[in-house]
């Protein structure tokens, strides 16, 4: 217990160091440039304390729950017994890792659909498009995008294909779609990639990828373990741009089909 | 009032974690069918995550967000260009350094790098590598926000920036050491979460509202997208010069 307390105190101290720059920037600018006293100094101070405590607890919890959980899933879904191959077998086909793909897709779909900041963005999009884009449709599109991205990402880790082939191909698709998309939605669609990967999902997905690269024979976590987050950011952009085009096309068709 | 908000936030944090736990549980019960090892530690850890996230967001909402947003609007409306740009850079840098997901991922990257023999197997080497990663990402986000603000003022189309940044990524990738590419590509998505997104969006939308002829809906967004592209370039550069 005392060891744990020591550890936690250390985490608290490091967190203070991490939060210091932004606190200094905000307070410095407020006092020196804007030259107004802070409106609620006491409330602000308590808020900063909450932030420091919150980050410390969060990091500790990640270490105890989310990282082990990601690693555990990757390990359990790749044991030779689970894959029903002989242990020590080096040439396991990528099809054998079926359940890893299913797991990655489910995690991606579920977390994206439940993401509160995505809901806010989707409602905003429905507003500015005047109803052609439905909030629920957009959220499902994003969730499908994240699920597909993570599935492809785990497939890449299993096969060890170079990461940047996928990323370059993905961005080319994004650029082509951009040319045909309504301007008003482009900025929002691009931002959605960053919005979907929340503070909780990123560590879990990172741990999953690293452990998967460790478990699959012939893969090196240093070279192959990362990249899942990049996929989870890229594919929602493609999904949203596609959805917008589909929604527009359907909207146009229903207008022209009216007598 | 405060207590109510706290409970509401606690509920939201549970909601954040719920889909992950649900999927993991379904897999454990129906597909893996083995008892979970070390359940106590997992449960305590999950409670810590929920509590931590709640405190963190509650704290942000009563300290950083109101101050930061008010300031973003103030600078966008009347501040001189120099101070606006300085503020934009500092905002990107400061929020990224404090981003908890980035702290966690940088640490993982350092562990993997030291295990794989890329850096020495000492705590100092790991810490300095993790800090180096975070500083490069923070510098890149600061830079991205700075350029993004200039874009809004000048009215450049967003895709110029995206295509430009993307070309930078393509050009740099062949020259970067293979070990850094994965983490570089990932760092783009890691940076933009809890602290950075609301403050940067406030700056973008505030700026687009304040400048005549700009539509906050079209011009206010897109800062985040550019800020997820530049870390790729900066982290690869860090891997090359390290």
Short mmCIF file of C-alpha atoms in Angstrom, two decimals:
data_model
loop_
_atom_site.label_atom_id
_atom_site.label_comp_id
_atom_site.label_asym_id
_atom_site.label_seq_id
_atom_site.Cartn_x
_atom_site.Cartn_y
_atom_site.Cartn_z
CA UNK A 1 0.00 0.00 0.00
CA UNK A 2 2.75 2.45 0.94
CA UNK A 3 4.56 1.49 -2.26
CA UNK A 4 1.43 2.25 -4.21
CA UNK A 5 1.01 5.62 -2.42
CA UNK A 6 4.60 6.52 -3.27
CA UNK A 7 3.96 5.58 -6.86
CA UNK A 8 0.79 7.64 -6.97
CA UNK A 9 2.53 10.66 -5.45
CA UNK A 10 5.13 10.41 -8.20
CA UNK A 11 2.41 10.30 -10.87
CA UNK A 12 0.77 13.34 -9.25
CA UNK A 13 4.03 15.24 -9.35
CA UNK A 14 4.66 14.41 -13.02
CA UNK A 15 1.10 15.44 -13.85
CA UNK A 16 1.70 18.82 -12.23
CA UNK A 17 4.66 19.25 -14.55
CA UNK A 18 2.50 18.27 -17.54
CA UNK A 19 -0.29 20.67 -16.71
CA UNK A 20 2.07 23.56 -15.88
CA UNK A 21 2.63 24.88 -19.44
CA UNK A 22 -1.05 25.29 -20.29
CA UNK A 23 -1.82 26.81 -16.88
CA UNK A 24 1.08 29.25 -17.29
CA UNK A 25 -0.01 30.14 -20.82
CA UNK A 26 -3.65 30.76 -19.93
CA UNK A 27 -2.92 32.70 -16.74
CA UNK A 28 0.05 34.53 -18.27
CA UNK A 29 -1.92 35.71 -21.27
CA UNK A 30 -4.84 36.68 -19.06
CA UNK A 31 -2.75 38.84 -16.74
CA UNK A 32 -0.17 40.27 -19.16
CA UNK A 33 -1.99 40.74 -22.45
CA UNK A 34 -5.68 40.90 -21.68
CA UNK A 35 -4.92 42.56 -18.31
CA UNK A 36 -8.05 41.56 -16.55
CA UNK A 37 -8.08 39.66 -13.28
CA UNK A 38 -9.39 36.11 -13.49
CA UNK A 39 -13.11 36.09 -12.83
CA UNK A 40 -13.37 33.27 -10.31
CA UNK A 41 -9.86 32.65 -8.96
CA UNK A 42 -10.92 30.15 -6.34
CA UNK A 43 -13.11 28.12 -8.67
CA UNK A 44 -10.34 28.13 -11.28
CA UNK A 45 -7.75 26.92 -8.80
CA UNK A 46 -10.00 24.08 -7.65
CA UNK A 47 -10.59 23.24 -11.28
CA UNK A 48 -6.86 22.94 -11.91
CA UNK A 49 -6.54 20.68 -8.87
CA UNK A 50 -9.31 18.48 -10.27
CA UNK A 51 -7.50 18.30 -13.60
CA UNK A 52 -4.22 17.21 -11.97
CA UNK A 53 -5.95 14.62 -9.78
CA UNK A 54 -8.06 13.43 -12.69
CA UNK A 55 -5.09 12.86 -15.02
CA UNK A 56 -3.19 11.03 -12.26
CA UNK A 57 -6.11 8.69 -11.52
CA UNK A 58 -6.77 8.19 -15.20
CA UNK A 59 -3.17 7.22 -15.99
CA UNK A 60 -3.06 4.88 -13.00
CA UNK A 61 -6.33 3.30 -14.12
CA UNK A 62 -5.04 2.88 -17.67
CA UNK A 63 -2.00 1.07 -16.31
CA UNK A 64 -4.20 -1.22 -14.19
CA UNK A 65 -7.15 -1.86 -16.47
CA UNK A 66 -7.14 -0.67 -20.07
CA UNK A 67 -3.59 -1.60 -21.10
CA UNK A 68 -3.81 -5.08 -19.52
CA UNK A 69 -7.25 -5.56 -21.07
CA UNK A 70 -6.01 -4.73 -24.58
CA UNK A 71 -2.99 -6.98 -24.13
CA UNK A 72 -5.08 -9.77 -22.65
CA UNK A 73 -7.50 -9.78 -25.57
CA UNK A 74 -4.69 -9.81 -28.11
CA UNK A 75 -2.93 -12.64 -26.27
CA UNK A 76 -6.01 -14.79 -25.72
CA UNK A 77 -7.27 -14.43 -29.27
CA UNK A 78 -3.90 -15.48 -30.70
CA UNK A 79 -2.89 -18.47 -28.54
CA UNK A 80 -2.21 -21.61 -30.62
CA UNK A 81 -4.95 -23.46 -28.72
CA UNK A 82 -7.49 -20.80 -29.58
CA UNK A 83 -6.42 -20.70 -33.23
CA UNK A 84 -6.35 -24.54 -33.12
CA UNK A 85 -2.95 -24.81 -34.78
CA UNK A 86 0.16 -26.63 -33.51
CA UNK A 87 2.12 -24.50 -31.10
CA UNK A 88 5.38 -23.35 -32.66
CA UNK A 89 3.77 -23.25 -36.09
CA UNK A 90 5.32 -20.26 -37.89
CA UNK A 91 3.20 -20.05 -41.01
CA UNK A 92 -0.27 -19.29 -39.76
CA UNK A 93 -2.41 -17.82 -42.50
CA UNK A 94 -4.02 -14.43 -41.92
CA UNK A 95 -7.46 -16.06 -42.06
CA UNK A 96 -6.71 -17.85 -38.80
CA UNK A 97 -6.94 -14.55 -36.91
CA UNK A 98 -10.61 -14.12 -37.77
CA UNK A 99 -11.70 -13.33 -34.20
CA UNK A 100 -9.11 -10.57 -33.84
CA UNK A 101 -10.69 -8.82 -36.82
CA UNK A 102 -14.17 -9.27 -35.36
CA UNK A 103 -12.97 -7.93 -32.01
CA UNK A 104 -11.30 -4.89 -33.59
CA UNK A 105 -14.42 -4.14 -35.63
CA UNK A 106 -16.72 -4.44 -32.60
CA UNK A 107 -14.55 -2.21 -30.44
CA UNK A 108 -14.37 0.38 -33.21
CA UNK A 109 -18.08 0.37 -33.96
CA UNK A 110 -19.21 0.43 -30.33
CA UNK A 111 -16.85 3.15 -29.10
CA UNK A 112 -17.50 5.43 -32.07
CA UNK A 113 -21.26 5.11 -31.84
CA UNK A 114 -21.20 5.88 -28.10
CA UNK A 115 -18.74 8.78 -28.40
CA UNK A 116 -20.44 11.90 -26.95
CA UNK A 117 -18.35 14.43 -28.88
CA UNK A 118 -19.29 12.70 -32.12
CA UNK A 119 -22.97 13.14 -31.27
CA UNK A 120 -22.40 16.89 -30.85
CA UNK A 121 -20.60 17.15 -34.18
CA UNK A 122 -23.25 15.07 -35.94
CA UNK A 123 -26.06 17.31 -34.70
CA UNK A 124 -24.12 20.33 -35.93
CA UNK A 125 -23.72 18.72 -39.34
CA UNK A 126 -27.43 17.99 -39.56
CA UNK A 127 -28.08 21.64 -38.78
CA UNK A 128 -25.78 23.13 -41.42
CA UNK A 129 -26.83 20.73 -44.15
CA UNK A 130 -30.46 21.68 -43.63
CA UNK A 131 -31.46 18.10 -42.89
CA UNK A 132 -30.02 16.33 -45.95
CA UNK A 133 -27.47 14.75 -43.62
CA UNK A 134 -29.07 12.88 -40.73
CA UNK A 135 -27.22 12.85 -37.41
CA UNK A 136 -27.83 9.15 -36.87
CA UNK A 137 -26.77 8.26 -40.41
CA UNK A 138 -23.58 10.25 -39.98
CA UNK A 139 -22.79 8.53 -36.69
CA UNK A 140 -23.35 5.11 -38.19
CA UNK A 141 -21.15 6.05 -41.15
CA UNK A 142 -18.37 7.13 -38.77
CA UNK A 143 -18.76 3.97 -36.67
CA UNK A 144 -18.56 1.79 -39.76
CA UNK A 145 -15.48 3.77 -40.84
CA UNK A 146 -13.72 3.24 -37.51
CA UNK A 147 -14.68 -0.45 -37.45
CA UNK A 148 -13.37 -0.95 -40.98
CA UNK A 149 -10.20 1.01 -40.19
CA UNK A 150 -9.40 -1.06 -37.12
CA UNK A 151 -10.11 -4.32 -38.93
CA UNK A 152 -7.81 -3.35 -41.77
CA UNK A 153 -5.25 -2.18 -39.21
CA UNK A 154 -5.19 -5.53 -37.41
CA UNK A 155 -5.02 -7.29 -40.78
CA UNK A 156 -1.98 -5.17 -41.60
CA UNK A 157 -0.30 -6.06 -38.30
CA UNK A 158 -0.96 -9.77 -38.91
CA UNK A 159 0.38 -9.68 -42.45
CA UNK A 160 3.13 -7.12 -41.82
CA UNK A 161 2.41 -5.08 -44.96
CA UNK A 162 4.01 -1.61 -44.82
CA UNK A 163 1.82 0.96 -43.08
CA UNK A 164 2.31 3.82 -45.50
CA UNK A 165 0.92 1.95 -48.53
CA UNK A 166 -2.45 1.94 -46.81
CA UNK A 167 -2.20 5.48 -45.56
CA UNK A 168 -1.16 6.86 -48.94
CA UNK A 169 -3.96 4.96 -50.70
CA UNK A 170 -6.41 6.18 -48.07
CA UNK A 171 -5.43 9.81 -48.47
CA UNK A 172 -5.66 9.58 -52.25
CA UNK A 173 -9.26 8.40 -51.82
CA UNK A 174 -9.87 11.30 -49.41
CA UNK A 175 -8.45 13.82 -51.91
CA UNK A 176 -10.55 12.49 -54.77
CA UNK A 177 -13.68 12.50 -52.64
CA UNK A 178 -12.90 16.04 -51.49
CA UNK A 179 -13.07 17.29 -55.07
CA UNK A 180 -16.65 16.05 -55.40
CA UNK A 181 -17.95 16.94 -51.96
CA UNK A 182 -19.95 20.03 -51.01
CA UNK A 183 -17.49 22.60 -49.59
CA UNK A 184 -19.54 23.25 -46.49
CA UNK A 185 -18.99 19.78 -45.12
CA UNK A 186 -15.28 19.27 -45.90
CA UNK A 187 -13.79 20.88 -42.78
CA UNK A 188 -16.21 18.99 -40.59
CA UNK A 189 -15.51 15.68 -42.30
CA UNK A 190 -11.77 16.14 -41.89
CA UNK A 191 -12.16 16.99 -38.21
CA UNK A 192 -14.25 13.91 -37.55
CA UNK A 193 -11.20 11.70 -37.90
CA UNK A 194 -9.69 13.33 -34.86
CA UNK A 195 -12.94 13.42 -32.91
CA UNK A 196 -13.68 9.71 -32.98
CA UNK A 197 -10.51 8.56 -31.27
CA UNK A 198 -11.24 9.37 -27.65
CA UNK A 199 -8.98 9.39 -24.64
CA UNK A 200 -10.27 5.98 -23.56
CA UNK A 201 -10.16 4.23 -26.93
CA UNK A 202 -6.62 5.26 -27.94
CA UNK A 203 -4.74 3.51 -25.10
CA UNK A 204 -6.78 0.32 -25.46
CA UNK A 205 -6.26 0.17 -29.21
CA UNK A 206 -2.55 0.92 -28.84
CA UNK A 207 -2.10 -1.91 -26.34
CA UNK A 208 -4.07 -4.26 -28.60
CA UNK A 209 -1.84 -3.50 -31.59
CA UNK A 210 1.44 -3.80 -29.69
CA UNK A 211 0.50 -7.11 -28.11
CA UNK A 212 -0.83 -8.46 -31.40
CA UNK A 213 2.48 -7.67 -33.09
CA UNK A 214 4.24 -9.46 -30.26
CA UNK A 215 2.00 -12.54 -30.45
CA UNK A 216 1.95 -13.09 -34.21
CA UNK A 217 5.07 -15.02 -35.26
CA UNK A 218 7.49 -13.01 -37.37
CA UNK A 219 6.15 -9.58 -36.35
CA UNK A 220 8.07 -6.97 -34.39
CA UNK A 221 6.09 -4.61 -32.14
CA UNK A 222 8.58 -1.85 -32.83
CA UNK A 223 7.98 -2.03 -36.58
CA UNK A 224 4.45 -3.38 -36.86
CA UNK A 225 2.73 -2.64 -33.55
CA UNK A 226 1.60 0.92 -34.20
CA UNK A 227 -0.74 2.22 -36.85
CA UNK A 228 -4.16 1.25 -35.54
CA UNK A 229 -4.96 4.78 -34.36
CA UNK A 230 -3.92 6.19 -37.74
CA UNK A 231 -6.38 3.83 -39.46
CA UNK A 232 -9.11 4.72 -37.00
CA UNK A 233 -8.64 8.40 -37.92
CA UNK A 234 -8.43 8.02 -41.67
CA UNK A 235 -11.36 5.78 -42.51
CA UNK A 236 -14.08 7.84 -40.80
CA UNK A 237 -13.15 10.73 -43.14
CA UNK A 238 -13.72 8.49 -46.16
CA UNK A 239 -16.92 7.12 -44.64
CA UNK A 240 -18.33 10.58 -43.92
CA UNK A 241 -17.49 11.99 -47.34
CA UNK A 242 -19.08 8.93 -48.97
CA UNK A 243 -22.14 9.23 -46.77
CA UNK A 244 -22.57 12.91 -47.60
CA UNK A 245 -22.43 12.16 -51.31
CA UNK A 246 -24.91 9.34 -50.95
CA UNK A 247 -27.24 11.53 -48.90
CA UNK A 248 -27.04 14.31 -51.48
CA UNK A 249 -27.65 11.96 -54.36
CA UNK A 250 -30.65 10.42 -52.62
CA UNK A 251 -31.94 13.90 -51.78
CA UNK A 252 -31.64 15.04 -55.39
CA UNK A 253 -33.32 11.91 -56.67
CA UNK A 254 -36.27 12.28 -54.35
CA UNK A 255 -36.71 15.91 -55.44
CA UNK A 256 -36.55 15.13 -59.15
CA UNK A 257 -38.90 12.19 -58.81
CA UNK A 258 -41.58 14.41 -57.35
CA UNK A 259 -44.14 15.47 -59.94
CA UNK B 1 -25.86 22.15 -8.60
CA UNK B 2 -22.18 21.22 -8.59
CA UNK B 3 -22.97 17.83 -7.15
CA UNK B 4 -25.53 17.21 -9.86
CA UNK B 5 -23.07 18.11 -12.58
CA UNK B 6 -20.49 15.87 -11.00
CA UNK B 7 -22.87 12.91 -10.97
CA UNK B 8 -23.86 13.63 -14.56
CA UNK B 9 -20.22 13.70 -15.57
CA UNK B 10 -19.60 10.47 -13.67
CA UNK B 11 -22.40 8.90 -15.66
CA UNK B 12 -20.90 10.19 -18.92
CA UNK B 13 -17.50 8.72 -18.04
CA UNK B 14 -19.15 5.35 -17.39
CA UNK B 15 -20.78 5.70 -20.80
CA UNK B 16 -17.36 6.29 -22.34
CA UNK B 17 -16.02 3.06 -20.90
CA UNK B 18 -19.21 1.00 -21.26
CA UNK B 19 -18.91 0.02 -24.95
CA UNK B 20 -15.34 -1.22 -24.43
CA UNK B 21 -16.26 -3.24 -21.37
CA UNK B 22 -19.36 -4.63 -23.07
CA UNK B 23 -17.45 -5.83 -26.13
CA UNK B 24 -14.66 -7.32 -24.01
CA UNK B 25 -17.16 -9.11 -21.75
CA UNK B 26 -19.12 -10.55 -24.67
CA UNK B 27 -15.89 -11.88 -26.16
CA UNK B 28 -14.76 -13.30 -22.84
CA UNK B 29 -18.04 -15.07 -22.14
CA UNK B 30 -18.96 -16.37 -25.59
CA UNK B 31 -15.75 -16.77 -27.52
CA UNK B 32 -12.73 -17.10 -25.26
CA UNK B 33 -14.56 -18.84 -22.41
CA UNK B 34 -11.77 -18.59 -19.90
CA UNK B 35 -11.84 -16.96 -16.48
CA UNK B 36 -10.36 -13.44 -16.49
CA UNK B 37 -7.07 -13.27 -14.60
CA UNK B 38 -6.59 -10.59 -11.95
CA UNK B 39 -10.17 -9.34 -11.90
CA UNK B 40 -9.73 -7.13 -8.80
CA UNK B 41 -6.99 -5.09 -10.40
CA UNK B 42 -9.04 -4.69 -13.59
CA UNK B 43 -12.11 -3.53 -11.68
CA UNK B 44 -10.13 -1.07 -9.54
CA UNK B 45 -8.35 0.17 -12.64
CA UNK B 46 -11.64 0.69 -14.48
CA UNK B 47 -13.01 2.62 -11.48
CA UNK B 48 -9.85 4.76 -11.49
CA UNK B 49 -10.32 5.50 -15.18
CA UNK B 50 -13.91 6.57 -14.59
CA UNK B 51 -13.06 8.66 -11.54
CA UNK B 52 -10.01 10.18 -13.24
CA UNK B 53 -11.92 11.08 -16.38
CA UNK B 54 -14.73 12.63 -14.33
CA UNK B 55 -12.42 14.77 -12.21
CA UNK B 56 -10.41 15.72 -15.29
CA UNK B 57 -13.36 16.90 -17.35
CA UNK B 58 -15.06 18.54 -14.37
CA UNK B 59 -11.83 20.40 -13.67
CA UNK B 60 -11.40 21.45 -17.28
CA UNK B 61 -14.94 22.78 -17.40
CA UNK B 62 -14.45 25.04 -14.43
CA UNK B 63 -10.89 26.21 -15.10
CA UNK B 64 -9.34 25.85 -18.53
CA UNK B 65 -12.37 25.87 -20.79
CA UNK B 66 -14.09 29.09 -19.67
CA UNK B 67 -10.76 30.95 -19.48
CA UNK B 68 -9.43 29.53 -22.73
CA UNK B 69 -12.61 30.07 -24.69
CA UNK B 70 -13.09 33.62 -23.47
CA UNK B 71 -9.50 34.33 -24.36
CA UNK B 72 -9.78 32.71 -27.78
CA UNK B 73 -12.77 34.91 -28.57
CA UNK B 74 -11.07 38.01 -27.16
CA UNK B 75 -7.92 37.49 -29.20
CA UNK B 76 -9.90 36.64 -32.30
CA UNK B 77 -11.92 39.86 -32.04
CA UNK B 78 -9.42 42.57 -31.37
CA UNK B 79 -5.98 41.30 -30.43
CA UNK B 80 -3.05 42.28 -32.60
CA UNK B 81 -1.93 39.73 -35.15
CA UNK B 82 1.33 39.05 -33.34
CA UNK B 83 -0.34 38.21 -30.05
CA UNK B 84 -3.05 36.23 -31.78
CA UNK B 85 -0.45 34.04 -33.48
CA UNK B 86 1.63 33.69 -30.31
CA UNK B 87 -1.49 32.68 -28.43
CA UNK B 88 -2.46 30.17 -31.12
CA UNK B 89 0.95 28.51 -30.97
CA UNK B 90 1.06 28.42 -27.17
CA UNK B 91 -2.48 27.05 -27.01
CA UNK B 92 -1.64 24.17 -29.32
CA UNK B 93 1.61 23.43 -27.54
CA UNK B 94 0.30 23.66 -23.98
CA UNK B 95 -2.86 21.63 -24.48
CA UNK B 96 -0.97 18.85 -26.25
CA UNK B 97 1.67 18.50 -23.54
CA UNK B 98 -1.12 17.94 -21.01
CA UNK B 99 -3.11 15.48 -23.16
CA UNK B 100 -3.41 12.27 -21.06
CA UNK B 101 -3.76 9.86 -23.98
CA UNK B 102 -0.53 11.18 -25.46
CA UNK B 103 1.29 10.78 -22.12
CA UNK B 104 0.18 7.13 -21.97
CA UNK B 105 0.98 6.30 -25.58
CA UNK B 106 4.40 7.98 -25.49
CA UNK B 107 5.27 5.86 -22.47
CA UNK B 108 4.21 2.68 -24.29
CA UNK B 109 6.28 3.71 -27.30
CA UNK B 110 9.32 4.26 -25.08
CA UNK B 111 8.89 0.81 -23.48
CA UNK B 112 8.66 -0.87 -26.86
CA UNK B 113 11.64 1.08 -28.18
CA UNK B 114 13.83 0.09 -25.24
CA UNK B 115 12.70 -3.55 -25.46
CA UNK B 116 13.49 -3.58 -29.16
CA UNK B 117 16.97 -2.16 -28.56
CA UNK B 118 16.31 1.17 -30.27
CA UNK B 119 17.18 3.12 -27.12
CA UNK B 120 19.03 2.10 -23.95
CA UNK B 121 17.19 0.00 -21.37
CA UNK B 122 17.28 2.56 -18.60
CA UNK B 123 14.55 4.64 -17.07
CA UNK B 124 16.33 7.86 -18.02
CA UNK B 125 16.57 6.85 -21.67
CA UNK B 126 12.90 5.85 -21.72
CA UNK B 127 11.78 9.06 -20.03
CA UNK B 128 13.79 11.27 -22.33
CA UNK B 129 12.52 9.40 -25.41
CA UNK B 130 8.89 9.70 -24.26
CA UNK B 131 9.34 13.38 -23.44
CA UNK B 132 11.04 13.96 -26.79
CA UNK B 133 8.08 12.42 -28.58
CA UNK B 134 5.61 14.52 -26.65
CA UNK B 135 7.54 17.75 -27.19
CA UNK B 136 7.75 17.10 -30.95
CA UNK B 137 4.03 16.40 -31.12
CA UNK B 138 3.27 19.50 -29.03
CA UNK B 139 5.49 21.70 -31.24
CA UNK B 140 3.77 20.32 -34.32
CA UNK B 141 0.28 20.99 -32.97
CA UNK B 142 1.33 24.53 -32.01
CA UNK B 143 2.67 25.02 -35.51
CA UNK B 144 -0.49 23.58 -37.05
CA UNK B 145 -2.78 25.87 -35.07
CA UNK B 146 -0.59 28.85 -36.01
CA UNK B 147 -0.82 28.02 -39.72
CA UNK B 148 -4.51 27.20 -39.34
CA UNK B 149 -5.19 30.65 -37.88
CA UNK B 150 -3.32 32.32 -40.75
CA UNK B 151 -5.45 30.23 -43.10
CA UNK B 152 -8.66 31.51 -41.55
CA UNK B 153 -7.44 35.13 -41.71
CA UNK B 154 -6.28 34.84 -45.32
CA UNK B 155 -9.17 32.64 -46.38
CA UNK B 156 -7.01 29.94 -47.96
CA UNK B 157 -9.00 26.82 -48.81
CA UNK B 158 -8.52 24.06 -46.27
CA UNK B 159 -7.45 21.42 -48.75
CA UNK B 160 -4.33 23.41 -49.75
CA UNK B 161 -3.06 22.82 -46.22
CA UNK B 162 -4.14 19.21 -46.13
CA UNK B 163 -2.57 18.42 -49.50
CA UNK B 164 0.59 20.31 -48.53
CA UNK B 165 0.89 18.49 -45.22
CA UNK B 166 0.13 15.22 -46.86
CA UNK B 167 2.88 15.77 -49.45
CA UNK B 168 5.27 16.46 -46.56
CA UNK B 169 4.32 13.11 -45.05
CA UNK B 170 4.91 11.25 -48.33
CA UNK B 171 8.27 12.93 -48.94
CA UNK B 172 9.56 12.35 -45.43
CA UNK B 173 8.42 8.73 -44.95
CA UNK B 174 11.18 7.07 -47.06
CA UNK B 175 13.87 8.97 -45.14
CA UNK B 176 12.55 8.30 -41.64
CA UNK B 177 13.87 5.32 -39.65
CA UNK B 178 11.45 2.39 -39.95
CA UNK B 179 10.98 2.17 -36.18
CA UNK B 180 9.49 5.67 -35.92
CA UNK B 181 6.98 5.51 -38.80
CA UNK B 182 4.24 3.63 -36.96
CA UNK B 183 4.27 5.81 -33.88
CA UNK B 184 4.52 8.92 -36.08
CA UNK B 185 1.40 8.00 -38.04
CA UNK B 186 -0.43 7.18 -34.81
CA UNK B 187 0.54 10.36 -33.00
CA UNK B 188 -1.70 12.35 -35.33
CA UNK B 189 -4.80 10.71 -33.94
CA UNK B 190 -3.60 10.65 -30.36
CA UNK B 191 -3.05 14.39 -30.06
CA UNK B 192 -6.52 15.56 -30.75
CA UNK B 193 -8.66 14.56 -27.86
CA UNK B 194 -10.03 15.89 -24.62
CA UNK B 195 -8.25 19.18 -23.99
CA UNK B 196 -7.17 20.25 -27.45
CA UNK B 197 -10.36 19.83 -29.46
CA UNK B 198 -12.74 22.13 -27.51
CA UNK B 199 -10.21 24.95 -27.09
CA UNK B 200 -8.97 24.84 -30.66
CA UNK B 201 -12.51 24.64 -32.05
CA UNK B 202 -13.42 27.67 -29.93
CA UNK B 203 -10.47 29.57 -31.40
CA UNK B 204 -11.38 28.59 -34.96
CA UNK B 205 -15.07 29.34 -34.70
CA UNK B 206 -14.41 32.58 -32.78
CA UNK B 207 -11.99 33.76 -35.42
CA UNK B 208 -14.27 32.87 -38.31
CA UNK B 209 -17.14 34.68 -36.61
CA UNK B 210 -15.07 37.81 -36.01
CA UNK B 211 -13.70 38.20 -39.53
CA UNK B 212 -16.03 39.58 -42.18
CA UNK B 213 -16.82 37.27 -45.06
CA UNK B 214 -15.92 34.11 -43.18
CA UNK B 215 -18.48 31.47 -42.46
CA UNK B 216 -17.84 29.90 -39.05
CA UNK B 217 -19.24 26.61 -40.32
CA UNK B 218 -16.94 26.41 -43.32
CA UNK B 219 -13.84 28.17 -42.01
CA UNK B 220 -14.06 27.41 -38.30
CA UNK B 221 -13.53 23.70 -38.74
CA UNK B 222 -10.50 22.02 -40.18
CA UNK B 223 -7.96 23.17 -37.58
CA UNK B 224 -8.11 19.75 -35.92
CA UNK B 225 -7.57 17.97 -39.22
CA UNK B 226 -4.41 19.93 -39.95
CA UNK B 227 -3.29 19.40 -36.35
CA UNK B 228 -3.50 15.63 -36.84
CA UNK B 229 -1.33 15.81 -39.96
CA UNK B 230 1.66 17.85 -38.76
CA UNK B 231 2.57 15.53 -35.84
CA UNK B 232 3.32 12.80 -38.40
CA UNK B 233 5.92 15.06 -40.04
CA UNK B 234 7.41 16.36 -36.79
CA UNK B 235 7.69 12.94 -35.14
CA UNK B 236 9.39 11.49 -38.22
CA UNK B 237 11.77 14.44 -38.15
CA UNK B 238 12.40 13.75 -34.45
CA UNK B 239 13.22 10.13 -35.33
CA UNK B 240 15.70 11.32 -37.95
CA UNK B 241 17.61 13.87 -35.89
CA UNK B 242 17.50 12.03 -32.56
#
